[in-house]
Amino acid sequence: MSLRLSLTLVLSACLVGACSREDPAEPQAEAQGAALTGTIDRSRAGDLLPAVALAHPDGKELNTGALTGQPVLLNLWATWCAPCVEEMPLLDALAGQYEGKMRVIVASQDLQGAEKVVPFFAKAKYAHLEPWLDRETDLSTALGGDGVLPTTVLYDASGQEVARVVGGYDWQSPEAKALVDEAIGS
């Protein structure tokens, strides 16, 4: 892909209220009140959950390809991405509401990895989310993404994609809960 086309895609993505995956020098100042403008996209329904190794700051690894047996909501995010930061508490609450029925995985795309993510999690005190790291952005590539954050993909228990959302989303909305209920078979 040419540099000009890449830059056009990144700028276009930022204009629609999401973030590119390149780390800016400073976090986005407008994190509070960022627009949650993402919409549900079912165009890739049936795609399989890719097998990518994520790292935890404590040294554990998670192979996403082994996450079958229960639905998975997989979120790609970064500490500097305003819509990502806005939806994290909503994802944490969703993970608590569906605990034991669905696993919520948040995979940071921060290039500095644990250096940025661990303090972010310590400050936020999430009760149901773990700080998984994808420093090489392998998961974004495997999902066929264009680097727009946040990107969240819902998989059913067999590892098949149900739907995805590109951009920030209200994971406490009735529409979101209906989507999750569909994936878990409620």
mmCIF file of C-alpha atoms in Angstrom:
data_model
loop_
_atom_site.group_PDB
_atom_site.id
_atom_site.type_symbol
_atom_site.label_atom_id
_atom_site.label_comp_id
_atom_site.label_asym_id
_atom_site.label_seq_id
_atom_site.Cartn_x
_atom_site.Cartn_y
_atom_site.Cartn_z
ATOM 1 C CA MET A 1 0.000 0.000 0.000
ATOM 2 C CA SER A 2 1.444 3.376 -0.869
ATOM 3 C CA LEU A 3 2.326 5.906 1.806
ATOM 4 C CA ARG A 4 -0.190 8.396 0.375
ATOM 5 C CA LEU A 5 -3.028 5.828 0.507
ATOM 6 C CA SER A 6 -2.007 4.808 4.041
ATOM 7 C CA LEU A 7 -2.066 8.406 5.241
ATOM 8 C CA THR A 8 -5.432 8.991 3.564
ATOM 9 C CA LEU A 9 -6.889 5.959 5.359
ATOM 10 C CA VAL A 10 -5.512 7.065 8.731
ATOM 11 C CA LEU A 11 -6.838 10.600 8.345
ATOM 12 C CA SER A 12 -10.231 9.335 7.173
ATOM 13 C CA ALA A 13 -10.480 7.044 10.172
ATOM 14 C CA CYS A 14 -9.720 9.858 12.583
ATOM 15 C CA LEU A 15 -12.380 12.010 10.977
ATOM 16 C CA VAL A 16 -15.097 9.424 11.673
ATOM 17 C CA GLY A 17 -14.389 9.444 15.391
ATOM 18 C CA ALA A 18 -11.955 6.583 15.766
ATOM 19 C CA CYS A 19 -8.187 6.439 16.133
ATOM 20 C CA SER A 20 -5.333 5.238 13.973
ATOM 21 C CA ARG A 21 -3.071 2.665 15.556
ATOM 22 C CA GLU A 22 -0.020 4.907 15.520
ATOM 23 C CA ASP A 23 0.899 6.224 18.964
ATOM 24 C CA PRO A 24 0.770 10.018 19.161
ATOM 25 C CA ALA A 25 3.277 11.814 21.349
ATOM 26 C CA GLU A 26 0.615 12.573 23.984
ATOM 27 C CA PRO A 27 -2.725 10.964 24.852
ATOM 28 C CA GLN A 28 -5.723 12.563 23.211
ATOM 29 C CA ALA A 29 -7.041 15.291 25.484
ATOM 30 C CA GLU A 30 -10.689 14.798 24.572
ATOM 31 C CA ALA A 31 -10.910 11.300 26.121
ATOM 32 C CA GLN A 32 -13.784 12.313 28.389
ATOM 33 C CA GLY A 33 -16.978 12.623 26.372
ATOM 34 C CA ALA A 34 -15.533 11.073 23.193
ATOM 35 C CA ALA A 35 -18.252 10.182 20.718
ATOM 36 C CA LEU A 36 -19.287 6.533 20.697
ATOM 37 C CA THR A 37 -20.273 6.428 17.037
ATOM 38 C CA GLY A 38 -19.468 2.830 16.064
ATOM 39 C CA THR A 39 -22.119 0.687 14.382
ATOM 40 C CA ILE A 40 -22.632 -3.058 14.170
ATOM 41 C CA ASP A 41 -21.197 -4.670 11.025
ATOM 42 C CA ARG A 42 -22.127 -8.269 10.146
ATOM 43 C CA SER A 43 -20.274 -8.401 6.813
ATOM 44 C CA ARG A 44 -17.617 -10.782 8.164
ATOM 45 C CA ALA A 45 -19.984 -13.059 10.095
ATOM 46 C CA GLY A 46 -18.676 -16.612 10.054
ATOM 47 C CA ASP A 47 -14.979 -15.668 9.946
ATOM 48 C CA LEU A 48 -12.946 -17.677 12.454
ATOM 49 C CA LEU A 49 -11.216 -16.170 15.473
ATOM 50 C CA PRO A 50 -7.554 -15.826 14.443
ATOM 51 C CA ALA A 51 -4.799 -17.493 16.441
ATOM 52 C CA VAL A 52 -2.533 -14.753 17.787
ATOM 53 C CA ALA A 53 -0.397 -14.814 20.934
ATOM 54 C CA LEU A 54 -1.183 -11.989 23.354
ATOM 55 C CA ALA A 55 1.065 -11.212 26.309
ATOM 56 C CA HIS A 56 0.067 -10.247 29.844
ATOM 57 C CA PRO A 57 2.366 -7.896 31.776
ATOM 58 C CA ASP A 58 2.936 -10.671 34.347
ATOM 59 C CA GLY A 59 4.409 -12.936 31.646
ATOM 60 C CA LYS A 60 1.440 -15.191 30.827
ATOM 61 C CA GLU A 61 0.474 -15.707 27.208
ATOM 62 C CA LEU A 62 -2.938 -16.178 25.641
ATOM 63 C CA ASN A 63 -3.464 -17.830 22.261
ATOM 64 C CA THR A 64 -6.670 -16.292 20.923
ATOM 65 C CA GLY A 65 -7.188 -19.309 18.648
ATOM 66 C CA ALA A 66 -7.755 -21.478 21.732
ATOM 67 C CA LEU A 67 -10.656 -19.321 22.977
ATOM 68 C CA THR A 68 -13.492 -21.659 22.081
ATOM 69 C CA GLY A 69 -16.230 -23.114 24.242
ATOM 70 C CA GLN A 70 -17.817 -19.810 25.171
ATOM 71 C CA PRO A 71 -18.429 -16.552 23.294
ATOM 72 C CA VAL A 72 -15.607 -13.999 23.187
ATOM 73 C CA LEU A 73 -15.800 -10.228 22.785
ATOM 74 C CA LEU A 74 -12.374 -9.164 21.520
ATOM 75 C CA ASN A 75 -11.538 -5.457 21.743
ATOM 76 C CA LEU A 76 -8.514 -3.759 20.149
ATOM 77 C CA TRP A 77 -7.743 -0.485 21.895
ATOM 78 C CA ALA A 78 -4.960 1.899 22.981
ATOM 79 C CA THR A 79 -4.428 4.195 25.972
ATOM 80 C CA TRP A 80 -4.107 7.258 23.701
ATOM 81 C CA CYS A 81 -7.332 6.590 21.756
ATOM 82 C CA ALA A 82 -10.217 8.740 23.071
ATOM 83 C CA PRO A 83 -13.114 6.480 21.964
ATOM 84 C CA CYS A 84 -11.195 3.467 23.335
ATOM 85 C CA VAL A 85 -10.784 5.071 26.746
ATOM 86 C CA GLU A 86 -14.448 6.122 26.732
ATOM 87 C CA GLU A 87 -15.741 2.601 26.126
ATOM 88 C CA MET A 88 -13.399 0.727 28.519
ATOM 89 C CA PRO A 89 -15.622 1.173 31.615
ATOM 90 C CA LEU A 90 -18.595 0.020 29.516
ATOM 91 C CA LEU A 91 -16.669 -3.109 28.485
ATOM 92 C CA ASP A 92 -15.672 -3.730 32.106
ATOM 93 C CA ALA A 93 -19.330 -3.540 33.175
ATOM 94 C CA LEU A 94 -20.360 -5.828 30.292
ATOM 95 C CA ALA A 95 -17.699 -8.361 31.298
ATOM 96 C CA GLY A 96 -19.130 -8.360 34.838
ATOM 97 C CA GLN A 97 -22.709 -8.761 33.631
ATOM 98 C CA TYR A 98 -21.830 -11.731 31.407
ATOM 99 C CA GLU A 99 -19.192 -13.319 33.654
ATOM 100 C CA GLY A 100 -19.147 -17.074 33.123
ATOM 101 C CA LYS A 101 -21.172 -16.752 29.894
ATOM 102 C CA MET A 102 -18.784 -14.721 27.735
ATOM 103 C CA ARG A 103 -15.138 -13.709 27.948
ATOM 104 C CA VAL A 104 -14.176 -10.103 27.236
ATOM 105 C CA ILE A 105 -10.574 -9.712 26.012
ATOM 106 C CA VAL A 106 -9.101 -6.228 25.625
ATOM 107 C CA ALA A 107 -5.881 -6.260 23.598
ATOM 108 C CA SER A 108 -3.837 -3.080 23.782
ATOM 109 C CA GLN A 109 -2.238 -1.896 20.565
ATOM 110 C CA ASP A 110 0.088 0.497 22.450
ATOM 111 C CA LEU A 111 3.562 0.220 20.971
ATOM 112 C CA GLN A 112 5.097 0.820 24.428
ATOM 113 C CA GLY A 113 3.133 -2.141 25.828
ATOM 114 C CA ALA A 114 3.117 -2.638 29.585
ATOM 115 C CA GLU A 115 4.870 0.707 30.154
ATOM 116 C CA LYS A 116 1.641 2.492 29.158
ATOM 117 C CA VAL A 117 -1.019 -0.149 29.865
ATOM 118 C CA VAL A 118 -0.139 -1.144 33.446
ATOM 119 C CA PRO A 119 -0.441 2.419 34.846
ATOM 120 C CA PHE A 120 -3.644 2.929 32.842
ATOM 121 C CA PHE A 121 -5.209 -0.195 34.383
ATOM 122 C CA ALA A 122 -3.918 0.681 37.856
ATOM 123 C CA LYS A 123 -5.564 4.089 37.695
ATOM 124 C CA ALA A 124 -8.865 2.799 36.242
ATOM 125 C CA LYS A 125 -9.189 -0.180 38.629
ATOM 126 C CA TYR A 126 -11.196 -2.343 36.240
ATOM 127 C CA ALA A 127 -12.864 -5.230 38.054
ATOM 128 C CA HIS A 128 -13.340 -7.606 35.093
ATOM 129 C CA LEU A 129 -10.763 -6.745 32.418
ATOM 130 C CA GLU A 130 -7.161 -7.921 32.098
ATOM 131 C CA PRO A 131 -4.385 -5.905 30.397
ATOM 132 C CA TRP A 132 -3.497 -8.067 27.392
ATOM 133 C CA LEU A 133 -0.812 -6.673 25.066
ATOM 134 C CA ASP A 134 -0.470 -6.907 21.294
ATOM 135 C CA ARG A 135 2.574 -4.681 20.786
ATOM 136 C CA GLU A 136 3.247 -5.905 17.261
ATOM 137 C CA THR A 137 -0.449 -5.329 16.319
ATOM 138 C CA ASP A 138 -0.611 -8.882 14.959
ATOM 139 C CA LEU A 139 -4.252 -9.190 15.991
ATOM 140 C CA SER A 140 -5.264 -6.088 14.055
ATOM 141 C CA THR A 141 -3.573 -7.498 10.977
ATOM 142 C CA ALA A 142 -5.134 -10.951 11.440
ATOM 143 C CA LEU A 143 -8.607 -9.413 11.780
ATOM 144 C CA GLY A 144 -8.176 -7.693 8.425
ATOM 145 C CA GLY A 145 -8.500 -4.352 10.135
ATOM 146 C CA ASP A 146 -7.336 -1.088 8.709
ATOM 147 C CA GLY A 147 -5.755 0.053 11.960
ATOM 148 C CA VAL A 148 -8.828 1.900 13.237
ATOM 149 C CA LEU A 149 -9.296 1.786 16.986
ATOM 150 C CA PRO A 150 -11.271 0.715 18.779
ATOM 151 C CA THR A 151 -12.290 -2.377 16.852
ATOM 152 C CA THR A 152 -14.366 -4.952 18.715
ATOM 153 C CA VAL A 153 -15.323 -8.359 17.361
ATOM 154 C CA LEU A 154 -17.892 -10.712 18.898
ATOM 155 C CA TYR A 155 -17.398 -14.460 18.409
ATOM 156 C CA ASP A 156 -19.778 -17.275 19.289
ATOM 157 C CA ALA A 157 -18.741 -20.328 21.327
ATOM 158 C CA SER A 158 -17.436 -22.115 18.216
ATOM 159 C CA GLY A 159 -15.091 -19.211 17.406
ATOM 160 C CA GLN A 160 -17.084 -17.810 14.491
ATOM 161 C CA GLU A 161 -17.550 -14.076 14.135
ATOM 162 C CA VAL A 162 -21.064 -12.843 14.857
ATOM 163 C CA ALA A 163 -20.431 -9.128 14.264
ATOM 164 C CA ARG A 164 -17.895 -6.348 14.736
ATOM 165 C CA VAL A 165 -17.929 -2.687 15.650
ATOM 166 C CA VAL A 166 -15.311 -0.230 14.366
ATOM 167 C CA GLY A 167 -15.177 2.886 16.507
ATOM 168 C CA GLY A 168 -16.351 3.524 20.041
ATOM 169 C CA TYR A 169 -19.617 1.860 21.061
ATOM 170 C CA ASP A 170 -22.041 1.964 23.988
ATOM 171 C CA TRP A 171 -21.649 -1.590 25.293
ATOM 172 C CA GLN A 172 -24.415 -0.947 27.856
ATOM 173 C CA SER A 173 -27.051 -0.134 25.218
ATOM 174 C CA PRO A 174 -30.024 -2.446 24.622
ATOM 175 C CA GLU A 175 -28.690 -3.052 21.078
ATOM 176 C CA ALA A 176 -25.327 -4.217 22.458
ATOM 177 C CA LYS A 177 -26.932 -6.511 25.010
ATOM 178 C CA ALA A 178 -29.193 -8.014 22.320
ATOM 179 C CA LEU A 179 -26.108 -8.706 20.181
ATOM 180 C CA VAL A 180 -24.297 -10.397 23.082
ATOM 181 C CA ASP A 181 -27.410 -12.397 23.994
ATOM 182 C CA GLU A 182 -27.557 -13.596 20.383
ATOM 183 C CA ALA A 183 -23.955 -14.848 20.613
ATOM 184 C CA ILE A 184 -24.491 -16.667 23.901
ATOM 185 C CA GLY A 185 -27.798 -18.140 22.784
ATOM 186 C CA SER A 186 -30.033 -16.436 25.362
#
